[in-house]
PDB file of C-alpha atoms and ligand atoms in Angstrom:
ATOM      1  CA  MET A   1     -28.452  -2.338 -25.790  1.00  0.00           C
ATOM      2  CA  SER A   2     -27.852   1.904 -25.470  1.00  0.00           C
ATOM      3  CA  SER A   3     -24.415   1.583 -26.679  1.00  0.00           C
ATOM      4  CA  SER A   4     -21.527  -0.024 -28.061  1.00  0.00           C
ATOM      5  CA  MET A   5     -18.110  -1.064 -26.137  1.00  0.00           C
ATOM      6  CA  ALA A   6     -16.240   1.849 -27.660  1.00  0.00           C
ATOM      7  CA  ASP A   7     -18.876   4.356 -26.059  1.00  0.00           C
ATOM      8  CA  VAL A   8     -18.582   2.441 -22.572  1.00  0.00           C
ATOM      9  CA  SER A   9     -14.992   3.011 -22.768  1.00  0.00           C
ATOM     10  CA  SER A  10     -15.085   6.740 -23.454  1.00  0.00           C
ATOM     11  CA  GLY A  11     -17.056   7.430 -20.311  1.00  0.00           C
ATOM     12  CA  ILE A  12     -19.222   6.240 -17.690  1.00  0.00           C
ATOM     13  CA  PRO A  13     -22.546   5.037 -18.857  1.00  0.00           C
ATOM     14  CA  ALA A  14     -26.120   6.493 -19.090  1.00  0.00           C
ATOM     15  CA  TRP A  15     -27.610   3.968 -16.830  1.00  0.00           C
ATOM     16  CA  ALA A  16     -25.074   4.987 -14.171  1.00  0.00           C
ATOM     17  CA  LYS A  17     -26.812   5.641 -10.626  1.00  0.00           C
ATOM     18  CA  ILE A  18     -24.248   7.798  -9.005  1.00  0.00           C
ATOM     19  CA  SER A  19     -23.357  10.592  -6.725  1.00  0.00           C
ATOM     20  CA  ASP A  20     -21.467  13.264  -8.197  1.00  0.00           C
ATOM     21  CA  ARG A  21     -18.747  12.622  -5.554  1.00  0.00           C
ATOM     22  CA  ARG A  22     -18.513   8.713  -7.160  1.00  0.00           C
ATOM     23  CA  ARG A  23     -18.562  10.171 -10.134  1.00  0.00           C
ATOM     24  CA  SER A  24     -15.533  11.841  -9.717  1.00  0.00           C
ATOM     25  CA  HIS A  25     -13.917   8.737  -7.785  1.00  0.00           C
ATOM     26  CA  ILE A  26     -14.593   6.737 -11.169  1.00  0.00           C
ATOM     27  CA  GLU A  27     -12.879   9.663 -13.303  1.00  0.00           C
ATOM     28  CA  ARG A  28      -9.934   9.397 -10.773  1.00  0.00           C
ATOM     29  CA  VAL A  29      -9.635   5.656 -11.310  1.00  0.00           C
ATOM     30  CA  ALA A  30      -9.555   5.966 -14.792  1.00  0.00           C
ATOM     31  CA  VAL A  31      -6.841   8.753 -14.898  1.00  0.00           C
ATOM     32  CA  LEU A  32      -4.780   6.600 -12.842  1.00  0.00           C
ATOM     33  CA  LEU A  33      -5.141   3.646 -14.795  1.00  0.00           C
ATOM     34  CA  ARG A  34      -4.513   5.715 -18.391  1.00  0.00           C
ATOM     35  CA  ASP A  35      -1.233   6.730 -16.622  1.00  0.00           C
ATOM     36  CA  TRP A  36      -0.161   3.006 -15.696  1.00  0.00           C
ATOM     37  CA  ALA A  37      -1.145   1.779 -18.938  1.00  0.00           C
ATOM     38  CA  GLY A  38       1.077   4.510 -20.640  1.00  0.00           C
ATOM     39  CA  ARG A  39       3.778   3.482 -18.563  1.00  0.00           C
ATOM     40  CA  LEU A  40       3.803  -0.171 -18.938  1.00  0.00           C
ATOM     41  CA  ASP A  41       3.479   0.596 -22.686  1.00  0.00           C
ATOM     42  CA  VAL A  42      -0.051  -2.012 -22.372  1.00  0.00           C
ATOM     43  CA  ASP A  43      -1.649  -1.968 -26.385  1.00  0.00           C
ATOM     44  CA  GLY A  44      -4.759  -0.141 -26.754  1.00  0.00           C
ATOM     45  CA  HIS A  45      -6.860  -3.306 -26.512  1.00  0.00           C
ATOM     46  CA  GLU A  46      -5.511  -3.851 -23.343  1.00  0.00           C
ATOM     47  CA  LEU A  47      -6.193  -0.124 -21.961  1.00  0.00           C
ATOM     48  CA  ASP A  48      -9.784  -0.169 -23.264  1.00  0.00           C
ATOM     49  CA  ARG A  49     -10.282  -3.163 -20.821  1.00  0.00           C
ATOM     50  CA  TRP A  50      -8.996  -1.428 -18.139  1.00  0.00           C
ATOM     51  CA  LEU A  51     -11.170   1.809 -18.586  1.00  0.00           C
ATOM     52  CA  ARG A  52     -14.429   0.169 -19.282  1.00  0.00           C
ATOM     53  CA  GLY A  53     -13.551  -1.830 -15.797  1.00  0.00           C
ATOM     54  CA  ALA A  54     -13.112   1.948 -14.252  1.00  0.00           C
ATOM     55  CA  TYR A  55     -16.088   2.995 -15.471  1.00  0.00           C
ATOM     56  CA  LEU A  56     -18.468   0.320 -14.869  1.00  0.00           C
ATOM     57  CA  HIS A  57     -17.514  -0.817 -11.406  1.00  0.00           C
ATOM     58  CA  ASP A  58     -19.416   1.619  -9.291  1.00  0.00           C
ATOM     59  CA  THR A  59     -22.055   2.947 -12.045  1.00  0.00           C
ATOM     60  CA  LEU A  60     -24.843   1.677  -9.433  1.00  0.00           C
ATOM     61  CA  LYS A  61     -23.059   2.433  -6.104  1.00  0.00           C
ATOM     62  CA  ASP A  62     -25.708   4.851  -5.135  1.00  0.00           C
ATOM     63  CA  ALA A  63     -28.550   2.807  -6.854  1.00  0.00           C
ATOM     64  CA  PRO A  64     -31.407   1.559  -4.254  1.00  0.00           C
ATOM     65  CA  GLU A  65     -30.917  -1.615  -2.198  1.00  0.00           C
ATOM     66  CA  ASP A  66     -33.240  -3.726  -3.734  1.00  0.00           C
ATOM     67  CA  GLU A  67     -32.388  -2.900  -7.451  1.00  0.00           C
ATOM     68  CA  LEU A  68     -28.966  -4.466  -6.431  1.00  0.00           C
ATOM     69  CA  ARG A  69     -30.160  -7.011  -4.739  1.00  0.00           C
ATOM     70  CA  ARG A  70     -32.352  -7.925  -7.748  1.00  0.00           C
ATOM     71  CA  LEU A  71     -29.129  -7.243 -10.030  1.00  0.00           C
ATOM     72  CA  ALA A  72     -26.593  -9.115  -7.908  1.00  0.00           C
ATOM     73  CA  GLY A  73     -28.024 -12.568  -7.300  1.00  0.00           C
ATOM     74  CA  PRO A  74     -27.046 -14.427  -4.279  1.00  0.00           C
ATOM     75  CA  LEU A  75     -23.255 -13.933  -4.470  1.00  0.00           C
ATOM     76  CA  PHE A  76     -22.738 -11.553  -1.629  1.00  0.00           C
ATOM     77  CA  ASP A  77     -25.239 -11.037   0.868  1.00  0.00           C
ATOM     78  CA  HIS A  78     -23.581  -7.165   3.023  1.00  0.00           C
ATOM     79  CA  PRO A  79     -25.712  -4.144   1.342  1.00  0.00           C
ATOM     80  CA  GLN A  80     -22.036  -2.513   0.299  1.00  0.00           C
ATOM     81  CA  LEU A  81     -20.752  -5.663  -1.489  1.00  0.00           C
ATOM     82  CA  LEU A  82     -23.903  -5.923  -3.932  1.00  0.00           C
ATOM     83  CA  HIS A  83     -22.611  -2.904  -6.445  1.00  0.00           C
ATOM     84  CA  GLY A  84     -19.847  -4.538  -8.075  1.00  0.00           C
ATOM     85  CA  PRO A  85     -22.297  -7.875  -9.147  1.00  0.00           C
ATOM     86  CA  ALA A  86     -25.088  -5.583  -9.754  1.00  0.00           C
ATOM     87  CA  ALA A  87     -22.551  -3.395 -12.173  1.00  0.00           C
ATOM     88  CA  ALA A  88     -21.203  -6.768 -13.787  1.00  0.00           C
ATOM     89  CA  GLU A  89     -24.897  -7.786 -14.440  1.00  0.00           C
ATOM     90  CA  MET A  90     -26.056  -4.535 -16.027  1.00  0.00           C
ATOM     91  CA  ALA A  91     -22.459  -4.236 -18.227  1.00  0.00           C
ATOM     92  CA  ARG A  92     -23.278  -7.765 -19.442  1.00  0.00           C
ATOM     93  CA  ALA A  93     -27.075  -6.677 -20.343  1.00  0.00           C
ATOM     94  CA  HIS A  94     -25.407  -3.698 -22.246  1.00  0.00           C
ATOM     95  CA  GLY A  95     -23.033  -5.911 -24.388  1.00  0.00           C
ATOM     96  CA  GLU A  96     -19.936  -5.923 -22.178  1.00  0.00           C
ATOM     97  CA  GLN A  97     -18.562  -9.808 -22.788  1.00  0.00           C
ATOM     98  CA  ASP A  98     -15.292 -10.012 -22.011  1.00  0.00           C
ATOM     99  CA  GLN A  99     -14.719 -12.248 -18.642  1.00  0.00           C
ATOM    100  CA  GLY A 100     -11.721 -10.288 -17.437  1.00  0.00           C
ATOM    101  CA  VAL A 101     -13.726  -7.065 -17.683  1.00  0.00           C
ATOM    102  CA  LEU A 102     -16.959  -8.406 -15.940  1.00  0.00           C
ATOM    103  CA  ASP A 103     -14.651 -10.000 -13.176  1.00  0.00           C
ATOM    104  CA  ALA A 104     -12.848  -6.806 -12.807  1.00  0.00           C
ATOM    105  CA  ILE A 105     -16.222  -5.141 -11.782  1.00  0.00           C
ATOM    106  CA  ARG A 106     -18.122  -8.286 -10.245  1.00  0.00           C
ATOM    107  CA  TYR A 107     -15.298  -8.803  -7.483  1.00  0.00           C
ATOM    108  CA  HIS A 108     -13.859  -5.084  -7.458  1.00  0.00           C
ATOM    109  CA  SER A 109     -14.814  -4.795  -3.373  1.00  0.00           C
ATOM    110  CA  VAL A 110     -13.586  -8.295  -2.117  1.00  0.00           C
ATOM    111  CA  GLY A 111     -10.606  -9.631  -4.584  1.00  0.00           C
ATOM    112  CA  TYR A 112     -10.686 -12.498  -6.750  1.00  0.00           C
ATOM    113  CA  ALA A 113      -7.902 -15.152  -7.299  1.00  0.00           C
ATOM    114  CA  GLY A 114      -9.155 -15.811 -10.726  1.00  0.00           C
ATOM    115  CA  TRP A 115      -8.166 -11.863 -11.994  1.00  0.00           C
ATOM    116  CA  ASN A 116      -6.259 -11.463 -14.962  1.00  0.00           C
ATOM    117  CA  GLN A 117      -4.217  -7.546 -14.989  1.00  0.00           C
ATOM    118  CA  THR A 118      -7.663  -6.042 -15.448  1.00  0.00           C
ATOM    119  CA  GLY A 119      -9.041  -6.967 -12.586  1.00  0.00           C
ATOM    120  CA  ARG A 120      -5.545  -6.381 -10.680  1.00  0.00           C
ATOM    121  CA  MET A 121      -4.995  -2.950 -11.821  1.00  0.00           C
ATOM    122  CA  LEU A 122      -8.749  -1.922 -11.076  1.00  0.00           C
ATOM    123  CA  TYR A 123      -8.602  -3.057  -7.671  1.00  0.00           C
ATOM    124  CA  LEU A 124      -4.743  -1.074  -7.275  1.00  0.00           C
ATOM    125  CA  ALA A 125      -6.219   2.041  -8.926  1.00  0.00           C
ATOM    126  CA  ASP A 126     -10.090   1.603  -6.849  1.00  0.00           C
ATOM    127  CA  TYR A 127      -7.238   2.018  -3.580  1.00  0.00           C
ATOM    128  CA  LEU A 128      -4.674   4.059  -4.842  1.00  0.00           C
ATOM    129  CA  GLU A 129      -6.749   7.091  -6.398  1.00  0.00           C
ATOM    130  CA  PRO A 130      -6.201  10.395  -4.695  1.00  0.00           C
ATOM    131  CA  GLY A 131      -9.566  10.907  -3.327  1.00  0.00           C
ATOM    132  CA  ARG A 132      -8.693   8.013  -0.205  1.00  0.00           C
ATOM    133  CA  ARG A 133      -7.522   8.974   2.660  1.00  0.00           C
ATOM    134  CA  MET A 134      -3.892   7.718   2.775  1.00  0.00           C
ATOM    135  CA  PRO A 135      -0.827   9.895   3.548  1.00  0.00           C
ATOM    136  CA  VAL A 136       0.228  11.924   0.313  1.00  0.00           C
ATOM    137  CA  THR A 137       3.846  10.592   0.173  1.00  0.00           C
ATOM    138  CA  GLN A 138       2.679   6.582   0.596  1.00  0.00           C
ATOM    139  CA  ARG A 139       0.272   6.672  -2.181  1.00  0.00           C
ATOM    140  CA  ALA A 140       2.747   8.336  -4.178  1.00  0.00           C
ATOM    141  CA  GLU A 141       5.521   6.063  -3.693  1.00  0.00           C
ATOM    142  CA  ARG A 142       2.739   3.272  -4.448  1.00  0.00           C
ATOM    143  CA  VAL A 143       1.414   4.695  -7.686  1.00  0.00           C
ATOM    144  CA  ALA A 144       4.966   5.475  -8.574  1.00  0.00           C
ATOM    145  CA  ARG A 145       6.253   1.700  -7.705  1.00  0.00           C
ATOM    146  CA  VAL A 146       3.086  -0.058  -9.898  1.00  0.00           C
ATOM    147  CA  PRO A 147       4.246  -0.134 -13.178  1.00  0.00           C
ATOM    148  CA  ALA A 148       7.601  -1.869 -12.183  1.00  0.00           C
ATOM    149  CA  SER A 149       6.009  -4.042  -9.388  1.00  0.00           C
ATOM    150  CA  PRO A 150       2.405  -4.284  -9.761  1.00  0.00           C
ATOM    151  CA  ALA A 151       2.343  -7.718  -7.765  1.00  0.00           C
ATOM    152  CA  ALA A 152       4.162  -6.339  -4.796  1.00  0.00           C
ATOM    153  CA  VAL A 153       2.153  -3.368  -4.713  1.00  0.00           C
ATOM    154  CA  LEU A 154      -0.894  -5.522  -5.316  1.00  0.00           C
ATOM    155  CA  ARG A 155       0.320  -7.753  -2.131  1.00  0.00           C
ATOM    156  CA  GLU A 156       0.367  -4.511   0.065  1.00  0.00           C
ATOM    157  CA  VAL A 157      -2.573  -2.987  -0.997  1.00  0.00           C
ATOM    158  CA  ALA A 158      -4.653  -6.776  -0.663  1.00  0.00           C
ATOM    159  CA  GLN A 159      -2.725  -6.769   2.714  1.00  0.00           C
ATOM    160  CA  GLU A 160      -3.985  -3.521   3.854  1.00  0.00           C
ATOM    161  CA  ARG A 161      -7.704  -3.632   2.856  1.00  0.00           C
ATOM    162  CA  ILE A 162      -7.704  -7.054   4.463  1.00  0.00           C
ATOM    163  CA  ILE A 163      -6.401  -6.051   7.826  1.00  0.00           C
ATOM    164  CA  VAL A 164      -9.489  -3.311   8.045  1.00  0.00           C
ATOM    165  CA  ALA A 165     -11.457  -5.770   7.221  1.00  0.00           C
ATOM    166  CA  LEU A 166     -10.452  -7.743  10.254  1.00  0.00           C
ATOM    167  CA  SER A 167      -9.769  -4.923  12.310  1.00  0.00           C
ATOM    168  CA  SER A 168     -13.609  -3.784  12.293  1.00  0.00           C
ATOM    169  CA  GLY A 169     -14.519  -7.770  12.984  1.00  0.00           C
ATOM    170  CA  LYS A 170     -16.107  -8.490  10.073  1.00  0.00           C
ATOM    171  CA  PRO A 171     -15.815 -11.895   8.467  1.00  0.00           C
ATOM    172  CA  LEU A 172     -13.594 -12.775   5.767  1.00  0.00           C
ATOM    173  CA  LEU A 173     -15.285 -13.757   2.376  1.00  0.00           C
ATOM    174  CA  GLU A 174     -13.730 -17.026   0.692  1.00  0.00           C
ATOM    175  CA  GLN A 175     -13.072 -14.689  -2.203  1.00  0.00           C
ATOM    176  CA  THR A 176     -10.948 -12.354  -0.164  1.00  0.00           C
ATOM    177  CA  VAL A 177      -8.964 -15.729   1.347  1.00  0.00           C
ATOM    178  CA  ALA A 178      -8.711 -16.989  -1.987  1.00  0.00           C
ATOM    179  CA  PHE A 179      -7.370 -13.742  -3.287  1.00  0.00           C
ATOM    180  CA  TRP A 180      -4.791 -13.526  -0.807  1.00  0.00           C
ATOM    181  CA  ASN A 181      -3.636 -16.929  -1.010  1.00  0.00           C
ATOM    182  CA  ALA A 182      -2.975 -16.454  -4.534  1.00  0.00           C
ATOM    183  CA  LEU A 183      -1.112 -13.303  -3.696  1.00  0.00           C
ATOM    184  CA  VAL A 184       1.253 -14.969  -1.534  1.00  0.00           C
TER     185      VAL A 184
HETATM  186 FE1  FE2 B   1     -17.100  -0.096  -5.409  1.00  0.00          FE
HETATM  187 FE1  FE2 B   2     -14.561   2.496  -7.048  1.00  0.00          FE
END
């Protein structure tokens, strides 16, 4: 137990295994969530949950695969999907007890039908942060629409991500299918 939750929500934890590039992505996700929280007038506790999700979700993105597999367990098999469940387990081991935050981290790459606002906002910010390749005007328009219409933008983003997954010929995970069905 190296830090309190207050420490975690104020930044990337010491147990992170990430490149500088990934660190910058995480910071941009946090900035976007702070911005939306201000526009939505959410309370400090809710913002704190969003930021814990942001700072923890990719903290093991660049950890060795065997370490990720050991932490993640059998939930997902694809190497790129292990860092979410692995980070959720590490977050839990370091004192994170909020189920909404843990689910946000665990399923951030695939979607989850049982998400509360924390998981949904993290999924949006992870995709819409300005480091992602996307036409500038399309991104700005979506980012601006999130506070008034989070559900509509969430559907668009989920649809786009699922289309990319389908185009690549990959199978859709049951969590992703259930997530989509919960949105429409
Ligand atoms: Fe990720
Ligand atoms: Fe991310």
